[in-house]
Tab-separated table of C-alpha atoms in Angstrom:
chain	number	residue	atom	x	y	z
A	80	UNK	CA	186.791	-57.718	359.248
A	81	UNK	CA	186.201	-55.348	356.501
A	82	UNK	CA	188.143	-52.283	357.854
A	83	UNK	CA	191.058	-54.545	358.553
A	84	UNK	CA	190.771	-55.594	354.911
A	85	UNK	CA	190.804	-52.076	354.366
A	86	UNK	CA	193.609	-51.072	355.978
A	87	UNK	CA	196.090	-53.941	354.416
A	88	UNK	CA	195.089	-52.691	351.265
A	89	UNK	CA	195.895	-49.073	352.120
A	90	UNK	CA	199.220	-50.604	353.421
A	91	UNK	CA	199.759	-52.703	350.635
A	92	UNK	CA	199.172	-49.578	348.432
A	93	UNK	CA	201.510	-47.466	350.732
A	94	UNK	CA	204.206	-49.482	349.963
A	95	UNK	CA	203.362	-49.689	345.914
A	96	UNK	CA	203.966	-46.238	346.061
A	97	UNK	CA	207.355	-45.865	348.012
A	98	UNK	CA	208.292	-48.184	345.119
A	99	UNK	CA	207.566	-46.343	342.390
A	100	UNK	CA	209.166	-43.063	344.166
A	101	UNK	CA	212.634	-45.388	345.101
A	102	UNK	CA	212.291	-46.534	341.235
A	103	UNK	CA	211.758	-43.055	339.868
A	104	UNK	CA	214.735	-41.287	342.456
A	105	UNK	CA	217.267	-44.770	342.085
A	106	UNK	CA	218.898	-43.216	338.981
A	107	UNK	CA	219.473	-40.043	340.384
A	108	UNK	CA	220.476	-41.496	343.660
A	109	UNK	CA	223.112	-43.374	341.671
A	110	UNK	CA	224.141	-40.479	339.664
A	111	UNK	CA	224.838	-38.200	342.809
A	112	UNK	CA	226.937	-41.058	344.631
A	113	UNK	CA	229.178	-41.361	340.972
A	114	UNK	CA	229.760	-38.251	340.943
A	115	UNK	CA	230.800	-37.712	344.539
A	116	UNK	CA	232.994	-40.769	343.906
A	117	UNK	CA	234.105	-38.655	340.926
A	118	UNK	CA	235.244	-35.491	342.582
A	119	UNK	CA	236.755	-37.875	345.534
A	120	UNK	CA	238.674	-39.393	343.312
A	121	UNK	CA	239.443	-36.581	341.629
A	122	UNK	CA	241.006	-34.761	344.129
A	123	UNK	CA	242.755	-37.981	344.854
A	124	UNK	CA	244.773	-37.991	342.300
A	125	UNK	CA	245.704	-34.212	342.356
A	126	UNK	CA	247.057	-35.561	345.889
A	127	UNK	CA	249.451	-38.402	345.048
A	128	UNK	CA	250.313	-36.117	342.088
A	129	UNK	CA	251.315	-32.930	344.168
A	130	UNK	CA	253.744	-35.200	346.481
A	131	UNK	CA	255.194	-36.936	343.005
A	132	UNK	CA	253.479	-40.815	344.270
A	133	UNK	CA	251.342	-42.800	341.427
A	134	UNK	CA	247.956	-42.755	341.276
A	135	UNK	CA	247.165	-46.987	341.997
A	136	UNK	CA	244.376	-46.927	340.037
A	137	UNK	CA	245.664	-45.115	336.799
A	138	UNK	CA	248.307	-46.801	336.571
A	139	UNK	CA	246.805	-50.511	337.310
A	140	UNK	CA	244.757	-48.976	334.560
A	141	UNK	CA	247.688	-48.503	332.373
A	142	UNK	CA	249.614	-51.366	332.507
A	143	UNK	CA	246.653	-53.638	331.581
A	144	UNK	CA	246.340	-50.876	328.885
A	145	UNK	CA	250.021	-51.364	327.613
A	146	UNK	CA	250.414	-54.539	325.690
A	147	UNK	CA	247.207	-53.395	323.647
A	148	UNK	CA	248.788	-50.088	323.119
A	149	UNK	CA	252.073	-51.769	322.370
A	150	UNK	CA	250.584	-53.652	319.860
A	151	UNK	CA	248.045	-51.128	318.057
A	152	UNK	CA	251.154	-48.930	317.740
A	153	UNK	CA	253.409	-52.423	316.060
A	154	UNK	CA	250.390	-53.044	313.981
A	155	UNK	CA	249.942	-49.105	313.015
A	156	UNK	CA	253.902	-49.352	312.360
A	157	UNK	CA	253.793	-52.049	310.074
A	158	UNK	CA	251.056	-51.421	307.964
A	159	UNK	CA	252.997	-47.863	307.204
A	160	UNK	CA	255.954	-49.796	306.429
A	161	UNK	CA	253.927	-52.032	304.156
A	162	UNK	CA	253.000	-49.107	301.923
A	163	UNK	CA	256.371	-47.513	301.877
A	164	UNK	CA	257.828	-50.749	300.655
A	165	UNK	CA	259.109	-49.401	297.447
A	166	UNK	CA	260.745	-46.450	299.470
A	167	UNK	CA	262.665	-48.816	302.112
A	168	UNK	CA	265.881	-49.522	300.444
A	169	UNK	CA	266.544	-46.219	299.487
A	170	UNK	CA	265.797	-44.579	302.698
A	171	UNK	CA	268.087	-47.383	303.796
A	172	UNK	CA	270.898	-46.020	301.487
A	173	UNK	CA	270.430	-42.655	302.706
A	174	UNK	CA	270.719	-43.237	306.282
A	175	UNK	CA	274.040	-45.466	305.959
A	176	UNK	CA	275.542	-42.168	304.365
A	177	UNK	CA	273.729	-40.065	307.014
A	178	UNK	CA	275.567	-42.279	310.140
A	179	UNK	CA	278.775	-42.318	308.313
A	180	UNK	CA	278.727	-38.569	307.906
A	181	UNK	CA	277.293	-38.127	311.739
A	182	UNK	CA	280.131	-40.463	312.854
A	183	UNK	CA	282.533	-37.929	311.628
A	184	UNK	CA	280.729	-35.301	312.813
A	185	UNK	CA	280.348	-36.821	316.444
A	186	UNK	CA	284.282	-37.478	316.832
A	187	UNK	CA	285.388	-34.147	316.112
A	188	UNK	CA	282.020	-32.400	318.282
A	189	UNK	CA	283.859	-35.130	320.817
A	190	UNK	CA	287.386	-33.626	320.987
A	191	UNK	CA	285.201	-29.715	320.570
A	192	UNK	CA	283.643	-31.027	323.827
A	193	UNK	CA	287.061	-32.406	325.624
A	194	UNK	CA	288.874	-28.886	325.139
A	195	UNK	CA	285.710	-27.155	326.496
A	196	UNK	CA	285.425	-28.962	329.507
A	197	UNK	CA	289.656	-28.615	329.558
A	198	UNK	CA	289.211	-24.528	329.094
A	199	UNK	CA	286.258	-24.344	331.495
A	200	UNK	CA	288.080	-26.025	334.329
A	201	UNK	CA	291.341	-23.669	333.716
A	202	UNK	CA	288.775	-20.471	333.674
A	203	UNK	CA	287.357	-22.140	336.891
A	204	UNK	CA	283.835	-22.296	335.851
A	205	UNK	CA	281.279	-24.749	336.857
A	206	UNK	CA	280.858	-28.000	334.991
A	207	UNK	CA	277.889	-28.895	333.090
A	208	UNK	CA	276.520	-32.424	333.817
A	209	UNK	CA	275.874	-34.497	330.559
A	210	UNK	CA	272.949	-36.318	330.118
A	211	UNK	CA	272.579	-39.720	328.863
A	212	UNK	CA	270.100	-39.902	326.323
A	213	UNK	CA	267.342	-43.193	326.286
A	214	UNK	CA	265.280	-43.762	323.415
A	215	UNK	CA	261.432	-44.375	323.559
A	216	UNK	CA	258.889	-45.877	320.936
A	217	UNK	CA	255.638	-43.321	320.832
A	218	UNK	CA	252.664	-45.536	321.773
A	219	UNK	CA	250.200	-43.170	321.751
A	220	UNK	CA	249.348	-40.172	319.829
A	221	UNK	CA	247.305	-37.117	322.040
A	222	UNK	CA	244.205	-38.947	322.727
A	223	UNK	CA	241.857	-36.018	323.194
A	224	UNK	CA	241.433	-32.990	321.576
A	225	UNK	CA	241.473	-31.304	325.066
A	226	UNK	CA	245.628	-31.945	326.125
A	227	UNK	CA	248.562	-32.681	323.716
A	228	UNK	CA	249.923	-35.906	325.377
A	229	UNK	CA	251.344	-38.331	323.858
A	230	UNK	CA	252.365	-41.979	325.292
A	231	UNK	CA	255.855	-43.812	324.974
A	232	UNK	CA	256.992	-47.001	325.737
A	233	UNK	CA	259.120	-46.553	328.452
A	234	UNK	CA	258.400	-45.930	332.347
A	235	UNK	CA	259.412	-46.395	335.625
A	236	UNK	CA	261.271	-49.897	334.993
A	237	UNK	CA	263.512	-47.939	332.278
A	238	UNK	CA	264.917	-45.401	335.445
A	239	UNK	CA	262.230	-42.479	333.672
A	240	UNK	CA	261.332	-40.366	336.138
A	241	UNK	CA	258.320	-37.597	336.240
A	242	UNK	CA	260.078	-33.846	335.220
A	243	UNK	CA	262.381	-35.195	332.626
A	244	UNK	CA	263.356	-33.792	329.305
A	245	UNK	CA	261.843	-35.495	326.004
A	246	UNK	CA	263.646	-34.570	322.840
A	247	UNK	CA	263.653	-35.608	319.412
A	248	UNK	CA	266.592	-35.256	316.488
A	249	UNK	CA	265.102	-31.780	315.521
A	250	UNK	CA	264.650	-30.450	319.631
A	251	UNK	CA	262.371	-30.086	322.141
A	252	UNK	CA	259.298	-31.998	322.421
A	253	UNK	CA	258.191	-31.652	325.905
A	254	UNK	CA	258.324	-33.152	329.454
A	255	UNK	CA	257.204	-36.570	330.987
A	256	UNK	CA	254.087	-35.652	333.306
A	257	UNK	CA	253.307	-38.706	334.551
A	258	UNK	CA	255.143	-42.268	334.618
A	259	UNK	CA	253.842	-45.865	335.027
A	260	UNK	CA	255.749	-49.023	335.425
A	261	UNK	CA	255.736	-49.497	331.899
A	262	UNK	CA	255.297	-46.037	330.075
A	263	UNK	CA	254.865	-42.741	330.610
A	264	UNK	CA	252.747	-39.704	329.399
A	265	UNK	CA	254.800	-36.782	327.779
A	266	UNK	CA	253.231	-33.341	327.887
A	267	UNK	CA	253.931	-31.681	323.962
A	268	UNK	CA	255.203	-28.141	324.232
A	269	UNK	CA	252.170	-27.350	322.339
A	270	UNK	CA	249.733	-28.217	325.434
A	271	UNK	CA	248.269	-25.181	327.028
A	272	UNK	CA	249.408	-25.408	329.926
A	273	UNK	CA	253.168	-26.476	329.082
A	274	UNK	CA	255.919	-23.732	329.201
A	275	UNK	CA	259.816	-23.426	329.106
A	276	UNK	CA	262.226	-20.463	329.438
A	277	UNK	CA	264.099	-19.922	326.439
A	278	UNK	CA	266.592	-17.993	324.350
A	279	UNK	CA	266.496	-16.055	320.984
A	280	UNK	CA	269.598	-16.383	318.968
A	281	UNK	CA	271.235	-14.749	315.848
A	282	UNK	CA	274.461	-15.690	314.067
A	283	UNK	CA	275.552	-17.359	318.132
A	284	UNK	CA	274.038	-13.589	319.932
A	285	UNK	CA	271.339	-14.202	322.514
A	286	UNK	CA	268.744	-11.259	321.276
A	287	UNK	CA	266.178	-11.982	324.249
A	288	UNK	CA	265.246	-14.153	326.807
A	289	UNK	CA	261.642	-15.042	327.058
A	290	UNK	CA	259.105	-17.972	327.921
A	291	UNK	CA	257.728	-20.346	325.395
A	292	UNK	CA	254.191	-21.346	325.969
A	293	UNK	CA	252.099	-23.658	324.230
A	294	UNK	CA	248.585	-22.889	322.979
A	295	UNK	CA	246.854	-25.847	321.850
A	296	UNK	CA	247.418	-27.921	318.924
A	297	UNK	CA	247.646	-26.881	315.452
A	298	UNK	CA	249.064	-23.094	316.804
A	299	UNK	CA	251.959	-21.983	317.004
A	300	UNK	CA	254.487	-21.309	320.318
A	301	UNK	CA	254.036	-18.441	321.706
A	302	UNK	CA	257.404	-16.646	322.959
A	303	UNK	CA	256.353	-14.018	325.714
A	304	UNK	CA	257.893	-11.646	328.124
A	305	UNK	CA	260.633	-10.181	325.701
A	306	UNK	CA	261.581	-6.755	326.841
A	307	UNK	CA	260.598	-4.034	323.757
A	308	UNK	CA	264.250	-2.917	323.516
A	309	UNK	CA	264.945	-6.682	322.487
A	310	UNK	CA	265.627	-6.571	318.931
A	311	UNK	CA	263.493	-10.133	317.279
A	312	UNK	CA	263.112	-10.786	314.177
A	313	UNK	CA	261.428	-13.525	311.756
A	314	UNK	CA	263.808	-16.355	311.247
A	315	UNK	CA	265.206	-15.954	314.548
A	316	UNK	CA	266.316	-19.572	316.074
A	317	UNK	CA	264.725	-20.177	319.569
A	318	UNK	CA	266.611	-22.280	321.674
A	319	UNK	CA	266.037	-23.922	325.396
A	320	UNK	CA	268.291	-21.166	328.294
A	321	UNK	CA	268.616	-23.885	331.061
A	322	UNK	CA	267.295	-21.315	333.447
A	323	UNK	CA	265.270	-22.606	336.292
A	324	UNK	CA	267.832	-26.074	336.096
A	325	UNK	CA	264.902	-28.428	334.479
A	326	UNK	CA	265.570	-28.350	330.806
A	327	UNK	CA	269.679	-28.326	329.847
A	328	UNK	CA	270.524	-25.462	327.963
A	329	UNK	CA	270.935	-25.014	323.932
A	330	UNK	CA	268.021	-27.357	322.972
A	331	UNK	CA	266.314	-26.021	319.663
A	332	UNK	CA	262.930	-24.969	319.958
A	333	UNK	CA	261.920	-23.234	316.886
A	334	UNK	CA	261.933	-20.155	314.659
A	335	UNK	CA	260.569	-16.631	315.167
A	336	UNK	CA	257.244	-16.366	312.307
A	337	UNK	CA	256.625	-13.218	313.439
A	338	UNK	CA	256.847	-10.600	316.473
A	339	UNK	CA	254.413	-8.417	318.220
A	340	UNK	CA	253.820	-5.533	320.331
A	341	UNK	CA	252.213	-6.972	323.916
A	342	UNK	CA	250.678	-3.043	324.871
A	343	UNK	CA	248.838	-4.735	327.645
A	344	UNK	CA	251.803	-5.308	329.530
A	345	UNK	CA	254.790	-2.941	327.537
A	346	UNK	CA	256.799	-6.232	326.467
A	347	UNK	CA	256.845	-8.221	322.960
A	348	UNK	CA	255.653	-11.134	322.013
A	349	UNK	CA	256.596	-13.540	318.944
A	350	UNK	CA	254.896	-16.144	317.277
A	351	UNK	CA	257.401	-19.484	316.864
A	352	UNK	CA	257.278	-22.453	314.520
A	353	UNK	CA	257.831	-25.624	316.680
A	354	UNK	CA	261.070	-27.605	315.349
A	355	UNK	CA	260.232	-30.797	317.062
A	356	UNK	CA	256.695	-32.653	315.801
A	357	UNK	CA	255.333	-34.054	318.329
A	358	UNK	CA	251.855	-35.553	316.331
A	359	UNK	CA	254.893	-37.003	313.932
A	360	UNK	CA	256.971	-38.592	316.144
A	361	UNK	CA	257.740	-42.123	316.107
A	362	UNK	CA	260.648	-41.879	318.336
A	363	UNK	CA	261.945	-39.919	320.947
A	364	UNK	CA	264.570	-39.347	323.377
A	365	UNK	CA	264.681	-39.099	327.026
A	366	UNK	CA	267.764	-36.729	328.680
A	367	UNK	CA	268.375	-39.132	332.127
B	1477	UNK	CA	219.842	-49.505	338.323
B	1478	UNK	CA	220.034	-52.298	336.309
B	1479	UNK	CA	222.052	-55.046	335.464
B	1480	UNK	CA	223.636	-55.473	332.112
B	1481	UNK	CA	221.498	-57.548	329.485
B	1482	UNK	CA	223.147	-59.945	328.053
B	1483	UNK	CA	224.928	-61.724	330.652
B	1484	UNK	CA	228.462	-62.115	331.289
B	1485	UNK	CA	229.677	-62.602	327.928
B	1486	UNK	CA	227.625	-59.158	326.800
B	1487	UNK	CA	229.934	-58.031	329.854
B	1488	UNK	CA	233.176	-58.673	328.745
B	1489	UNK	CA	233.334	-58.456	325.564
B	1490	UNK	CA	232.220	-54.673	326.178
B	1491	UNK	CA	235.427	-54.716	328.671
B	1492	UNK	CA	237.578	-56.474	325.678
B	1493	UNK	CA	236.148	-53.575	323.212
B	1494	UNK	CA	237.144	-50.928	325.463
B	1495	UNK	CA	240.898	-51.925	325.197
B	1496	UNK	CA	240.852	-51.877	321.905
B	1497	UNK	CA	238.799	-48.732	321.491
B	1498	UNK	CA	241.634	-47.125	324.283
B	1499	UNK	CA	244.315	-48.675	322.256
B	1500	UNK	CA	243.181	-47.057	319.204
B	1501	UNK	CA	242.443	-43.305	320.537
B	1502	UNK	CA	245.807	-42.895	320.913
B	1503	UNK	CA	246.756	-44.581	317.442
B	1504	UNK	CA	243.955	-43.956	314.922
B	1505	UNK	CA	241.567	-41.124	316.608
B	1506	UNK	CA	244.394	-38.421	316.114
B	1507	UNK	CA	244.795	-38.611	312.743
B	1508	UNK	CA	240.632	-38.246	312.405
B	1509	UNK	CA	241.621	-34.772	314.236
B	1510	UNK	CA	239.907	-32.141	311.939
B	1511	UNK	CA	238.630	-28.208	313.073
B	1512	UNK	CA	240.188	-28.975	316.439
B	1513	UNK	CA	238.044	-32.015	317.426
B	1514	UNK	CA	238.727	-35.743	316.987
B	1515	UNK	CA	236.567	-38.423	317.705
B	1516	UNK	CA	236.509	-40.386	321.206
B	1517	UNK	CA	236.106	-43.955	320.639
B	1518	UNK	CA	235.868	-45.082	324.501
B	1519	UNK	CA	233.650	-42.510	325.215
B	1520	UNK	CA	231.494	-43.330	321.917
B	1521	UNK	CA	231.198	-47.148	323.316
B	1522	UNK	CA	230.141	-46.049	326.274
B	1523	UNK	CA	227.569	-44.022	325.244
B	1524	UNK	CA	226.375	-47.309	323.142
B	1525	UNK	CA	226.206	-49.350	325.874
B	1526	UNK	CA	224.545	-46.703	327.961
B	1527	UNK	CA	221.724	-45.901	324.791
B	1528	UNK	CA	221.125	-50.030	325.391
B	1529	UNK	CA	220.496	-50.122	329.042
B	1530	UNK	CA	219.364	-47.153	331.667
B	1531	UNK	CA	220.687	-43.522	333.040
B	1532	UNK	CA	222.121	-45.534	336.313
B	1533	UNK	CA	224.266	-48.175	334.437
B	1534	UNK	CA	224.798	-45.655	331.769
B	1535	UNK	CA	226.273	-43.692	334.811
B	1536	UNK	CA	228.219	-46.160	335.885
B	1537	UNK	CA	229.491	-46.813	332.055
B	1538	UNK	CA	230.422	-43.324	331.857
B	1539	UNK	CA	232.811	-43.283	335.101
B	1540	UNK	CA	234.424	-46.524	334.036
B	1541	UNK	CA	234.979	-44.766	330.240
B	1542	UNK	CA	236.128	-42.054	332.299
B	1543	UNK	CA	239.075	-43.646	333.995
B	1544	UNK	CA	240.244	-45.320	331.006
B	1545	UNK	CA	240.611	-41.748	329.091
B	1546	UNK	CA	241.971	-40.211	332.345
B	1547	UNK	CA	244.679	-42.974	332.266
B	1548	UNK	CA	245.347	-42.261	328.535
B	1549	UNK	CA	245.802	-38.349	329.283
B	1550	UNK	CA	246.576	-37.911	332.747
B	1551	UNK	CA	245.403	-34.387	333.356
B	1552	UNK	CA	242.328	-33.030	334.420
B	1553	UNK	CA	241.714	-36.305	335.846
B	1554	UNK	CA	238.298	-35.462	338.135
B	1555	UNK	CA	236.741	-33.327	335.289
B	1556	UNK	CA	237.138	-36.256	332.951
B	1557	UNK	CA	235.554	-38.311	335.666
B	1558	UNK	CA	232.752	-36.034	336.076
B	1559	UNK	CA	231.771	-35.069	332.670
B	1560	UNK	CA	232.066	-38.476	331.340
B	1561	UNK	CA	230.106	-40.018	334.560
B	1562	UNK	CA	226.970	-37.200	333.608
B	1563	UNK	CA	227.330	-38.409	329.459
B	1564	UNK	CA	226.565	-41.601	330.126
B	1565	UNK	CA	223.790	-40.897	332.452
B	1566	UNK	CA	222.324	-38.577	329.482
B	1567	UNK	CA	222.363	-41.200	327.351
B	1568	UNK	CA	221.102	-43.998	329.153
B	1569	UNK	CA	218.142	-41.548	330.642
B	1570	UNK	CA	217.355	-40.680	326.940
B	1571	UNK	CA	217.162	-43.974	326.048
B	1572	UNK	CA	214.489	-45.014	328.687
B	1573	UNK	CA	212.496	-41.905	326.865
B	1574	UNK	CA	213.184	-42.094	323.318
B	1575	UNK	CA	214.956	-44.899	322.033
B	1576	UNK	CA	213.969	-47.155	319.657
B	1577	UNK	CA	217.080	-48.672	317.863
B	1578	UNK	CA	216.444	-46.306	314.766
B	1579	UNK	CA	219.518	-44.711	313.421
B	1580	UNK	CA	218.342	-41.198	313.647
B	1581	UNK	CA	217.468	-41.827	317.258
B	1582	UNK	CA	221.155	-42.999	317.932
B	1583	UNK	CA	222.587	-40.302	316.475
B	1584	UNK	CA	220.411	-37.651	318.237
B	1585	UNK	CA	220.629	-39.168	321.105
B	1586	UNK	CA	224.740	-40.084	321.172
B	1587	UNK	CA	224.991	-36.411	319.844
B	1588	UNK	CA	223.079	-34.870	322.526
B	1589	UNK	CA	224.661	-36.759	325.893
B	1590	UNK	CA	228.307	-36.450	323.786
B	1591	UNK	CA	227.636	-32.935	323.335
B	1592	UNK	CA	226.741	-32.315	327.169
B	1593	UNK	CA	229.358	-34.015	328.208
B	1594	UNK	CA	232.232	-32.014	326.272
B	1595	UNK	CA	230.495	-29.069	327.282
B	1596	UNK	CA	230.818	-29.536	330.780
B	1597	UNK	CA	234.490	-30.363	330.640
B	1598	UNK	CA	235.370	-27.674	328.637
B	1599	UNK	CA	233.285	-25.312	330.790
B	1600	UNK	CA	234.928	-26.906	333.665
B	1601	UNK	CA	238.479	-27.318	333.153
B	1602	UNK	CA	238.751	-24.548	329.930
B	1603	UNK	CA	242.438	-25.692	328.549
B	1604	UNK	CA	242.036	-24.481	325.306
B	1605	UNK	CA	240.112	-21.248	325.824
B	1606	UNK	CA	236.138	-21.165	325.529
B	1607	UNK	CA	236.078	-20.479	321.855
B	1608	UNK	CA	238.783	-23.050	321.187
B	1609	UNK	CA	236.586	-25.652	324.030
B	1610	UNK	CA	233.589	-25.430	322.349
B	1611	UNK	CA	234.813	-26.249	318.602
B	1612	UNK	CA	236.214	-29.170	319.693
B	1613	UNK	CA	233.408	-30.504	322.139
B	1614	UNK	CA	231.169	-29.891	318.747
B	1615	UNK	CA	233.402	-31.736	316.410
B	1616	UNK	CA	233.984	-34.662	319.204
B	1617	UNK	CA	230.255	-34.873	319.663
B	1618	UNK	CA	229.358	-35.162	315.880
B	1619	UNK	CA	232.423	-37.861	315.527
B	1620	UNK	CA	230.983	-39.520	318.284
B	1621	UNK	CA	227.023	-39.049	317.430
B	1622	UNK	CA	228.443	-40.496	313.813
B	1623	UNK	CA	230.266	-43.749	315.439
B	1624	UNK	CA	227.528	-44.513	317.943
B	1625	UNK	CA	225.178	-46.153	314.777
B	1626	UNK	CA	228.256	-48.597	313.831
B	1627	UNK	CA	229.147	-49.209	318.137
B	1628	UNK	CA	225.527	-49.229	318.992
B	1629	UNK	CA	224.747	-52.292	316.208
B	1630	UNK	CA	227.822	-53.954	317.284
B	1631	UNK	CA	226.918	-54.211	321.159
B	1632	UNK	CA	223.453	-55.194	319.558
B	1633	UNK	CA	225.355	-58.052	318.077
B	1634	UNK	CA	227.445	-58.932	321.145
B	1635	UNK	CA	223.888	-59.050	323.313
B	1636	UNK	CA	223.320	-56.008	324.791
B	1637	UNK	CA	220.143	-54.706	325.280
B	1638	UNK	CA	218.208	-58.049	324.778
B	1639	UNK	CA	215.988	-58.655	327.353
């Protein structure tokens, strides 16, 4: 009687134990299946994006996200305007004088346009497709310190499509890198891992071709691979060369701010001033 | 791991918060953006809820934070993920150890699992360079450590962490 007493309590105490050990090991247990379920997913995405399908779950994410975005970015809007009150009706003023004077501008860039098309077909040359351009509201400033990527209000629903150019008045701002039914994320050219192949120009003479890489926000461009022999200088205008077929040619980049020797690899290097501010934006373009 | 205190309502209005916190990181956290950090308001909720509850739900926290910064940037999805999944652990893990809903403890502790975090995404996915990676992740983390007090009394408020 007593050693069976015995024994339940050695069983009883058995199994006190294994609880305490599953209690003590449950977090970690938990941890290690998240972060499998991390990597999985993960990888997941890297999938879908490598054969250009949405990730499901992002973009769910997303379009529950986009009313509140929609909204914070109204709200953010109209407190700004409520400040600049005062300033309003002359900014007004201006831009009536600045649309009159760009109307002019745009019917005689028109007819400019009509005779180049008319001497490039008599010379035989290829045609260059036009692009339409579709504005976008920016939703969404770069959200972590890590990627400049901003959000805009406009996505799958509006025909944009992942690869396409994003432009403001002043030039390029970047790409769209990922779209949802209802917006779409637009990689700056300042992100780090965003580049474009571009031209240096002087009084309408292409100095250099070279590629424009972003380094981060709050640096400037960098413009590498120019051969030594190329002859860049400060002030020089940097413009998009519609090489590789993504980006149409001619779109303003920035300005040289300075040039230097790359001895690592026998080429130059220049430092360029954005033209386009991305962090500024309140409106952008998309070329469709 | 254990289940939220508070209840349901604790529950969602954490859920409602996070929209809003997402919402705002793309609105109001960039123009915080100072010495190449900016504070991470999702992530700094979720390390609130985590300091209020345990390393398992903190986990949990940090994978759900995770996905909703992911779908605000879209790159480096996985390291996001991962680094934001181990966070919350930190902090929920410190707070079965340390907490005890003093200020200085918040901050420490927010500071410490923000701080790990950032450090393994920038040592994992290194964007910015290493010099660059770890300015940031140490601006973000004191941003964050600093918002955790406010988040942290707020969640209080809302019925979290009351048994």
């Amino acid at each position: 009687m007593r050693r069976r007493a015995q024994a339940r309590l050695e069983m009883l105490e058995r199994r006190s134990g294994y609880r305490r050990q599953a209690a003590l090991l449950a977090p970690y247990l938990t941890l290690s299946f998240l972060l499998f379920l991390s990597v999985g997913l993960g990888i997941l995405h890297n999938r879908w994006r490598a054969h250009h399908r949405p990730d499901p779950i992002l973009t769910g994410i997303r379009t529950l996200l986009y009313p509140v975005q929609y909204g914070a970015a109204r709200l953010a809007g109209g407190w700004t305007m409520l400040w600049s009150g005062g300033k309003l009706a002359r900014e007004n003023a201006r831009l009536r004088a600045e649309v009159a004077r760009l109307t002019m501008e745009n019917q005689n860039l028109q007819a400019a346009a009509a005779e180049t098309v008319r001497l490039r077909a008599a010379l035989d040359f290829a045609q260059r497709k036009g692009s339409t351009l579709v504005p976008a509201e920016v939703i969404g400033l770069p959200a972590s310190s890590h990627a400049d990527i901003i959000t805009i209000a406009r996505g799958a629903r509006g025909g944009i499509r992942e690869g396409m150019v994003v432009r403001t008045p002043e030039g390029l701002l970047g790409q769209v890198s990922e779209v949802s039914p209802f917006s779409s994320q637009v990689m700056l050219l300042n992100d780090a891992s965003s580049g474009v192949s571009a031209r240096v120009v002087r009084d309408g003479q292409v100095q250099g071709i070279g590629i424009v890489q972003g380094g981060g926000r709050d640096r400037p461009l960098q413009l590498e691979y120019l051969r030594q022999e190329d002859d860049i200088r400060p002030g020089d205008k940097i413009v998009s060369s519609g090489l590789g077929g993504v980006v149409s040619p001619d779109i303003p980049i920035g300005t040289v701010v300075s040039v230097a020797d790359d001895k690592a690899r026998a080429l130059k290097m220049a430092r360029v001033a954005p033209a386009a501010q991305g962090r500024r934006a309140r409106e952008v373009f998309i070329l469709r | 791991m254990s289940t939220p205190s508070g209840g349901p309502r604790a529950v969602l209005s954490l859920c409602l918060l996070l929209l809003v916190a997402a919402a705002l990181q793309g609105s109001l956290s960039p123009r915080w953006y100072f010495w190449g950090g900016q504070p991470d308001f999702v992530f700094t909720l979720i390390l609130a809820a985590a300091l209020l509850s345990d390393a398992g739900l903190g986990a949990l926290l940090g994978l759900g934070g995770g996905l909703l910064t992911a779908a605000l940037v879209g790159e480096t999805v996985g390291t996001f993920l991962v680094s934001r999944t181990l966070g919350g652990f930190v902090a929920g893990w410190i707070s079965g150890r340390l907490f005890r809903a003093s200020a200085g403890v918040v901050l420490l502790s927010a500071g410490v699992a923000s701080l790990a975090s950032e450090a393994v995404y920038v040592l994992a996915a290194p964007r910015l360079g290493l010099e660059s990676g770890l300015r940031s992740a140490l601006v973000g983390a004191g941003w964050n450590a600093l918002l955790a007090i406010p988040a942290t009394a707020l969640l209080r408020r809302l019925g979290w962490g009351q048994d």
